[in-house]
PDB file of C-alpha atoms in Angstrom:
ATOM      1  CA  MET A 284     -62.297  11.110  33.868  1.00  0.00           C
ATOM      2  CA  GLY A 285     -59.324  13.032  32.523  1.00  0.00           C
ATOM      3  CA  ASP A 286     -61.099  16.382  32.641  1.00  0.00           C
ATOM      4  CA  LEU A 287     -62.019  15.905  36.298  1.00  0.00           C
ATOM      5  CA  ASP A 288     -58.468  14.817  37.074  1.00  0.00           C
ATOM      6  CA  ASP A 289     -57.216  18.046  35.525  1.00  0.00           C
ATOM      7  CA  ARG A 290     -59.673  20.010  37.658  1.00  0.00           C
ATOM      8  CA  GLY A 291     -58.288  18.540  40.883  1.00  0.00           C
ATOM      9  CA  TYR A 292     -60.581  15.577  41.560  1.00  0.00           C
ATOM     10  CA  GLN A 293     -59.896  11.913  42.358  1.00  0.00           C
ATOM     11  CA  CYS A 294     -62.393   9.548  40.738  1.00  0.00           C
ATOM     12  CA  SER A 295     -63.717   6.128  41.658  1.00  0.00           C
ATOM     13  CA  VAL A 296     -66.283   4.040  39.761  1.00  0.00           C
ATOM     14  CA  SER A 297     -67.909   0.649  40.307  1.00  0.00           C
ATOM     15  CA  GLN A 298     -67.633  -2.077  37.671  1.00  0.00           C
ATOM     16  CA  HIS A 299     -71.074  -3.708  37.635  1.00  0.00           C
ATOM     17  CA  ILE A 300     -71.578  -5.942  34.597  1.00  0.00           C
ATOM     18  CA  ILE A 301     -74.967  -4.525  33.562  1.00  0.00           C
ATOM     19  CA  GLY A 302     -77.316  -1.884  34.870  1.00  0.00           C
ATOM     20  CA  ASN A 303     -76.068   1.381  36.360  1.00  0.00           C
ATOM     21  CA  ASN A 304     -72.601   1.992  37.735  1.00  0.00           C
ATOM     22  CA  VAL A 305     -71.839   4.484  40.499  1.00  0.00           C
ATOM     23  CA  PHE A 306     -69.244   7.234  40.020  1.00  0.00           C
ATOM     24  CA  ILE A 307     -67.813   9.321  42.874  1.00  0.00           C
ATOM     25  CA  ALA A 308     -65.436  12.271  42.415  1.00  0.00           C
ATOM     26  CA  VAL A 309     -63.675  13.809  45.420  1.00  0.00           C
ATOM     27  CA  LYS A 310     -61.505  16.929  45.557  1.00  0.00           C
ATOM     28  CA  ASN A 311     -57.807  16.237  46.012  1.00  0.00           C
ATOM     29  CA  ASP A 312     -57.934  18.126  49.324  1.00  0.00           C
ATOM     30  CA  PHE A 313     -59.648  15.019  50.764  1.00  0.00           C
ATOM     31  CA  PRO A 314     -57.640  11.919  49.756  1.00  0.00           C
ATOM     32  CA  ILE A 315     -59.490   8.670  49.020  1.00  0.00           C
ATOM     33  CA  ARG A 316     -58.121   6.046  51.427  1.00  0.00           C
ATOM     34  CA  LYS A 317     -60.286   3.107  50.316  1.00  0.00           C
ATOM     35  CA  SER A 318     -62.715   2.278  47.516  1.00  0.00           C
ATOM     36  CA  ILE A 319     -65.104  -0.691  47.799  1.00  0.00           C
ATOM     37  CA  TRP A 320     -68.058  -2.014  45.821  1.00  0.00           C
ATOM     38  CA  THR A 321     -69.997  -5.267  45.906  1.00  0.00           C
ATOM     39  CA  PRO A 322     -71.107  -6.880  42.617  1.00  0.00           C
ATOM     40  CA  CYS A 323     -74.860  -6.876  42.139  1.00  0.00           C
ATOM     41  CA  TYR A 324     -74.968  -8.630  38.743  1.00  0.00           C
ATOM     42  CA  GLY A 325     -72.974 -11.227  36.879  1.00  0.00           C
ATOM     43  CA  ALA A 326     -71.262 -14.532  37.541  1.00  0.00           C
ATOM     44  CA  GLY A 327     -70.819 -15.423  41.171  1.00  0.00           C
ATOM     45  CA  VAL A 328     -73.580 -13.128  42.426  1.00  0.00           C
ATOM     46  CA  GLN A 329     -75.915 -15.509  44.240  1.00  0.00           C
ATOM     47  CA  PHE A 330     -78.815 -13.126  44.851  1.00  0.00           C
ATOM     48  CA  PRO A 331     -78.381 -10.185  42.433  1.00  0.00           C
ATOM     49  CA  HIS A 332     -81.916  -8.922  43.053  1.00  0.00           C
ATOM     50  CA  LEU A 333     -81.091  -8.371  46.734  1.00  0.00           C
ATOM     51  CA  ILE A 334     -78.037  -6.144  46.184  1.00  0.00           C
ATOM     52  CA  PRO A 335     -78.427  -2.526  44.999  1.00  0.00           C
ATOM     53  CA  GLU A 336     -75.965  -0.817  42.684  1.00  0.00           C
ATOM     54  CA  ASN A 337     -73.316   0.522  45.056  1.00  0.00           C
ATOM     55  CA  LEU A 338     -69.940   2.148  45.605  1.00  0.00           C
ATOM     56  CA  ARG A 339     -68.220   3.210  48.829  1.00  0.00           C
ATOM     57  CA  VAL A 340     -65.199   5.477  49.177  1.00  0.00           C
ATOM     58  CA  ASP A 341     -63.528   6.348  52.472  1.00  0.00           C
ATOM     59  CA  ILE A 342     -62.065   9.842  52.349  1.00  0.00           C
ATOM     60  CA  ASP A 343     -59.732  11.620  54.747  1.00  0.00           C
ATOM     61  CA  CYS A 344     -61.294  14.893  55.909  1.00  0.00           C
ATOM     62  CA  ASN A 345     -58.373  16.489  57.723  1.00  0.00           C
ATOM     63  CA  GLY A 346     -57.808  13.410  59.849  1.00  0.00           C
ATOM     64  CA  THR A 347     -61.429  12.259  60.121  1.00  0.00           C
ATOM     65  CA  ILE A 348     -62.507   9.390  57.874  1.00  0.00           C
ATOM     66  CA  LEU A 349     -65.838   9.910  56.124  1.00  0.00           C
ATOM     67  CA  SER A 350     -67.430   7.013  54.239  1.00  0.00           C
ATOM     68  CA  VAL A 351     -69.287   8.272  51.167  1.00  0.00           C
ATOM     69  CA  VAL A 352     -71.649   5.759  49.570  1.00  0.00           C
ATOM     70  CA  GLY A 353     -73.423   6.063  46.238  1.00  0.00           C
ATOM     71  CA  VAL A 354     -76.404   3.767  45.760  1.00  0.00           C
ATOM     72  CA  ARG A 355     -79.323   2.992  43.498  1.00  0.00           C
ATOM     73  CA  ILE A 356     -82.069   0.671  44.684  1.00  0.00           C
ATOM     74  CA  LYS A 357     -82.885  -1.339  41.550  1.00  0.00           C
ATOM     75  CA  SER A 358     -86.438  -1.097  40.209  1.00  0.00           C
ATOM     76  CA  LEU A 359     -86.408  -4.192  37.964  1.00  0.00           C
ATOM     77  CA  GLU A 360     -88.567  -6.414  40.161  1.00  0.00           C
ATOM     78  CA  GLU A 361     -92.359  -6.268  40.108  1.00  0.00           C
ATOM     79  CA  ASP A 362     -92.341  -7.516  43.698  1.00  0.00           C
ATOM     80  CA  TYR A 363     -91.646  -4.236  45.500  1.00  0.00           C
ATOM     81  CA  ALA A 364     -90.606  -6.050  48.666  1.00  0.00           C
ATOM     82  CA  PHE A 365     -87.292  -6.740  46.896  1.00  0.00           C
ATOM     83  CA  ARG A 366     -86.498  -3.024  47.156  1.00  0.00           C
ATOM     84  CA  GLU A 367     -86.834  -3.201  50.926  1.00  0.00           C
ATOM     85  CA  LYS A 368     -84.502  -6.217  50.933  1.00  0.00           C
ATOM     86  CA  GLU A 369     -81.912  -4.282  48.901  1.00  0.00           C
ATOM     87  CA  PHE A 370     -82.108  -1.443  51.423  1.00  0.00           C
ATOM     88  CA  THR A 371     -81.703  -3.859  54.331  1.00  0.00           C
ATOM     89  CA  TRP A 372     -78.619  -5.352  52.633  1.00  0.00           C
ATOM     90  CA  LEU A 373     -77.178  -1.828  52.305  1.00  0.00           C
ATOM     91  CA  LEU A 374     -77.732  -1.026  55.991  1.00  0.00           C
ATOM     92  CA  GLU A 375     -76.154  -4.309  57.070  1.00  0.00           C
ATOM     93  CA  TRP A 376     -73.208  -3.804  54.668  1.00  0.00           C
ATOM     94  CA  LEU A 377     -72.459  -0.485  56.351  1.00  0.00           C
ATOM     95  CA  GLY A 378     -73.584  -1.432  59.840  1.00  0.00           C
ATOM     96  CA  ASP A 379     -70.158  -1.959  61.416  1.00  0.00           C
ATOM     97  CA  ILE A 380     -68.576   1.276  60.200  1.00  0.00           C
ATOM     98  CA  LYS A 381     -67.531   3.396  63.191  1.00  0.00           C
ATOM     99  CA  ASN A 382     -66.706   6.641  61.361  1.00  0.00           C
ATOM    100  CA  PRO A 383     -69.302   9.081  59.930  1.00  0.00           C
ATOM    101  CA  VAL A 384     -71.240   7.819  56.906  1.00  0.00           C
ATOM    102  CA  VAL A 385     -73.213   9.578  54.186  1.00  0.00           C
ATOM    103  CA  ILE A 386     -75.256   7.633  51.626  1.00  0.00           C
ATOM    104  CA  ALA A 387     -76.603   9.457  48.587  1.00  0.00           C
ATOM    105  CA  GLY A 388     -78.566   8.243  45.613  1.00  0.00           C
ATOM    106  CA  ASP A 389     -81.795   6.981  44.102  1.00  0.00           C
ATOM    107  CA  PHE A 390     -83.946   4.821  46.383  1.00  0.00           C
ATOM    108  CA  ASN A 391     -86.948   4.266  44.074  1.00  0.00           C
ATOM    109  CA  ASN A 392     -89.300   4.648  47.038  1.00  0.00           C
ATOM    110  CA  PHE A 393     -92.508   5.743  45.267  1.00  0.00           C
ATOM    111  CA  ARG A 394     -94.385   8.988  45.813  1.00  0.00           C
ATOM    112  CA  THR A 395     -94.965  10.453  49.266  1.00  0.00           C
ATOM    113  CA  ARG A 396     -98.622   9.355  49.317  1.00  0.00           C
ATOM    114  CA  THR A 397     -98.052   5.859  47.988  1.00  0.00           C
ATOM    115  CA  PRO A 398    -100.469   3.133  49.143  1.00  0.00           C
ATOM    116  CA  CYS A 399     -97.659   0.544  48.722  1.00  0.00           C
ATOM    117  CA  LYS A 400     -97.001  -1.165  52.059  1.00  0.00           C
ATOM    118  CA  ASP A 401     -93.805  -2.920  50.972  1.00  0.00           C
ATOM    119  CA  TRP A 402     -91.664   0.068  50.002  1.00  0.00           C
ATOM    120  CA  SER A 403     -92.091   3.747  50.910  1.00  0.00           C
ATOM    121  CA  LEU A 404     -90.409   6.557  52.828  1.00  0.00           C
ATOM    122  CA  ALA A 405     -92.067   5.275  56.001  1.00  0.00           C
ATOM    123  CA  VAL A 406     -90.605   1.789  55.440  1.00  0.00           C
ATOM    124  CA  MET A 407     -87.177   3.308  54.769  1.00  0.00           C
ATOM    125  CA  ASP A 408     -87.283   5.334  57.979  1.00  0.00           C
ATOM    126  CA  SER A 409     -88.359   2.357  60.085  1.00  0.00           C
ATOM    127  CA  ARG A 410     -85.612   0.123  58.662  1.00  0.00           C
ATOM    128  CA  MET A 411     -82.778   2.616  59.116  1.00  0.00           C
ATOM    129  CA  LYS A 412     -83.663   3.695  62.663  1.00  0.00           C
ATOM    130  CA  PRO A 413     -82.127   0.638  64.444  1.00  0.00           C
ATOM    131  CA  PHE A 414     -78.894   1.273  62.518  1.00  0.00           C
ATOM    132  CA  GLY A 415     -78.723   4.897  63.672  1.00  0.00           C
ATOM    133  CA  PHE A 416     -79.242   6.455  60.238  1.00  0.00           C
ATOM    134  CA  VAL A 417     -81.384   9.524  59.522  1.00  0.00           C
ATOM    135  CA  ARG A 418     -82.771  10.783  56.217  1.00  0.00           C
ATOM    136  CA  GLY A 419     -82.379  14.212  54.620  1.00  0.00           C
ATOM    137  CA  THR A 420     -84.724  14.922  51.706  1.00  0.00           C
ATOM    138  CA  PRO A 421     -85.333  18.179  49.795  1.00  0.00           C
ATOM    139  CA  ASP A 422     -88.867  19.392  49.235  1.00  0.00           C
ATOM    140  CA  GLY A 423     -90.612  18.573  45.973  1.00  0.00           C
ATOM    141  CA  SER A 424     -89.903  15.839  43.427  1.00  0.00           C
ATOM    142  CA  SER A 425     -86.615  14.639  41.997  1.00  0.00           C
ATOM    143  CA  ILE A 426     -88.234  12.871  39.011  1.00  0.00           C
ATOM    144  CA  TYR A 427     -91.177  13.472  36.664  1.00  0.00           C
ATOM    145  CA  GLN A 428     -92.865  16.863  37.167  1.00  0.00           C
ATOM    146  CA  VAL A 429     -91.526  19.463  39.588  1.00  0.00           C
ATOM    147  CA  GLN A 430     -94.751  19.190  41.589  1.00  0.00           C
ATOM    148  CA  ASN A 431     -97.247  16.307  41.536  1.00  0.00           C
ATOM    149  CA  LYS A 432    -100.801  16.532  42.863  1.00  0.00           C
ATOM    150  CA  GLY A 433    -100.917  12.911  44.008  1.00  0.00           C
ATOM    151  CA  GLY A 434     -97.786  13.197  46.173  1.00  0.00           C
ATOM    152  CA  GLN A 435     -94.174  14.132  45.484  1.00  0.00           C
ATOM    153  CA  PHE A 436     -91.755  11.724  43.794  1.00  0.00           C
ATOM    154  CA  ALA A 437     -88.833  12.418  46.137  1.00  0.00           C
ATOM    155  CA  TYR A 438     -86.615   9.486  45.127  1.00  0.00           C
ATOM    156  CA  ASP A 439     -83.186  10.962  45.903  1.00  0.00           C
ATOM    157  CA  HIS A 440     -81.971  11.384  49.483  1.00  0.00           C
ATOM    158  CA  PHE A 441     -79.063  11.756  51.858  1.00  0.00           C
ATOM    159  CA  ILE A 442     -78.968   9.109  54.591  1.00  0.00           C
ATOM    160  CA  THR A 443     -76.400   9.807  57.282  1.00  0.00           C
ATOM    161  CA  ARG A 444     -74.941   8.586  60.559  1.00  0.00           C
ATOM    162  CA  GLY A 445     -72.412  10.382  62.740  1.00  0.00           C
ATOM    163  CA  ILE A 446     -73.123  13.641  60.931  1.00  0.00           C
ATOM    164  CA  GLN A 447     -74.001  16.738  62.964  1.00  0.00           C
ATOM    165  CA  LYS A 448     -76.524  17.902  60.363  1.00  0.00           C
ATOM    166  CA  VAL A 449     -77.251  18.018  56.646  1.00  0.00           C
ATOM    167  CA  ASP A 450     -78.551  21.174  55.008  1.00  0.00           C
ATOM    168  CA  THR A 451     -80.303  20.093  51.819  1.00  0.00           C
ATOM    169  CA  ALA A 452     -80.707  22.484  48.908  1.00  0.00           C
ATOM    170  CA  PRO A 453     -83.777  22.286  46.619  1.00  0.00           C
ATOM    171  CA  TYR A 454     -83.629  19.615  43.932  1.00  0.00           C
ATOM    172  CA  ASP A 455     -81.719  21.258  41.054  1.00  0.00           C
ATOM    173  CA  ARG A 456     -83.185  21.005  37.526  1.00  0.00           C
ATOM    174  CA  ASP A 457     -81.461  24.078  36.114  1.00  0.00           C
ATOM    175  CA  PHE A 458     -79.284  21.959  33.783  1.00  0.00           C
ATOM    176  CA  THR A 459     -82.331  21.355  31.565  1.00  0.00           C
ATOM    177  CA  VAL A 460     -81.969  24.801  29.966  1.00  0.00           C
ATOM    178  CA  HIS A 461     -78.791  23.653  28.168  1.00  0.00           C
ATOM    179  CA  ASP A 462     -80.609  21.006  26.072  1.00  0.00           C
ATOM    180  CA  PRO A 463     -84.065  22.378  25.172  1.00  0.00           C
ATOM    181  CA  MET A 464     -84.546  19.810  22.397  1.00  0.00           C
ATOM    182  CA  ILE A 465     -84.093  17.008  24.930  1.00  0.00           C
ATOM    183  CA  TYR A 466     -85.895  18.657  27.846  1.00  0.00           C
ATOM    184  CA  ARG A 467     -88.954  19.714  25.871  1.00  0.00           C
ATOM    185  CA  GLY A 468     -90.943  20.025  29.073  1.00  0.00           C
ATOM    186  CA  GLY A 469     -88.399  22.375  30.612  1.00  0.00           C
ATOM    187  CA  LYS A 470     -87.817  21.335  34.207  1.00  0.00           C
ATOM    188  CA  ASN A 471     -90.539  18.688  33.957  1.00  0.00           C
ATOM    189  CA  PHE A 472     -89.003  15.351  32.981  1.00  0.00           C
ATOM    190  CA  LYS A 473     -92.402  14.145  31.776  1.00  0.00           C
ATOM    191  CA  TRP A 474     -94.824  16.270  29.837  1.00  0.00           C
ATOM    192  CA  ALA A 475     -98.072  15.899  27.899  1.00  0.00           C
ATOM    193  CA  GLU A 476     -98.125  16.205  24.116  1.00  0.00           C
ATOM    194  CA  ASN A 477    -101.138  15.204  22.013  1.00  0.00           C
ATOM    195  CA  GLN A 478    -102.609  13.591  25.127  1.00  0.00           C
ATOM    196  CA  LYS A 479     -99.658  11.182  25.381  1.00  0.00           C
ATOM    197  CA  GLU A 480     -97.113  10.998  28.184  1.00  0.00           C
ATOM    198  CA  ARG A 481     -93.609  11.890  26.968  1.00  0.00           C
ATOM    199  CA  SER A 482     -90.323  11.364  28.758  1.00  0.00           C
ATOM    200  CA  VAL A 483     -86.658  12.378  28.525  1.00  0.00           C
ATOM    201  CA  CYS A 484     -84.700  10.302  25.989  1.00  0.00           C
ATOM    202  CA  ALA A 485     -82.607   7.438  27.344  1.00  0.00           C
ATOM    203  CA  GLY A 486     -79.031   8.465  28.043  1.00  0.00           C
ATOM    204  CA  TYR A 487     -79.927  11.898  29.405  1.00  0.00           C
ATOM    205  CA  PRO A 488     -80.471  12.657  33.120  1.00  0.00           C
ATOM    206  CA  ASP A 489     -84.091  12.261  34.184  1.00  0.00           C
ATOM    207  CA  HIS A 490     -83.472  13.005  37.870  1.00  0.00           C
ATOM    208  CA  ALA A 491     -82.820  16.358  39.492  1.00  0.00           C
ATOM    209  CA  ILE A 492     -79.421  16.954  41.116  1.00  0.00           C
ATOM    210  CA  LEU A 493     -79.307  16.185  44.840  1.00  0.00           C
ATOM    211  CA  LYS A 494     -77.337  18.862  46.706  1.00  0.00           C
ATOM    212  CA  GLY A 495     -76.469  19.382  50.348  1.00  0.00           C
ATOM    213  CA  CYS A 496     -73.938  20.646  52.860  1.00  0.00           C
ATOM    214  CA  LEU A 497     -72.731  18.220  55.546  1.00  0.00           C
ATOM    215  CA  PHE A 498     -71.433  19.139  58.987  1.00  0.00           C
ATOM    216  CA  VAL A 499     -69.401  16.299  60.517  1.00  0.00           C
ATOM    217  CA  TYR A 500     -69.032  15.975  64.284  1.00  0.00           C
TER     218      TYR A 500
END
């Protein structure tokens, strides 16, 4: 984190025992007032499959507190209804916050035309509506190929409350040009070679970058 510190950012990271941690960097112009995360693995976690990987930071935007939440809905369970339960836990965890909230991350919600009834964009939208949240999603896919004939794999979203609007930019895959030996399919994170499906090596990003501009009330 030293390089980011030198570039004028404050950094916060969760400390989950296994799985993915969440890292949030904020410019020094907007001081971090609070940093919170809830364990989703390890000793003392009663229902680890019901808690997504998470981190919340409250930042001071010129006198207005904005809660920024990074999240990943875990995809380890074959029972996809667990993903919906993780999302419900997230909404309830943030339900009492009075200031503006923005959630960003990977929701593992399947493709846009999924036949799955337990977990989809439609299920997400129906669950968040009573909590006053709205979803902002770029066009296209954030994983696998740039475009998919059977429906787009738009897994990464902004979910906001108390925000005037969110202008989303297209999913950004331009970073792939810097490692052509890793991203052998270019901007496609999966590609066909000798009739076999190939993927990006573990340890390298296999999601596009989610970008947006937020306008707070």
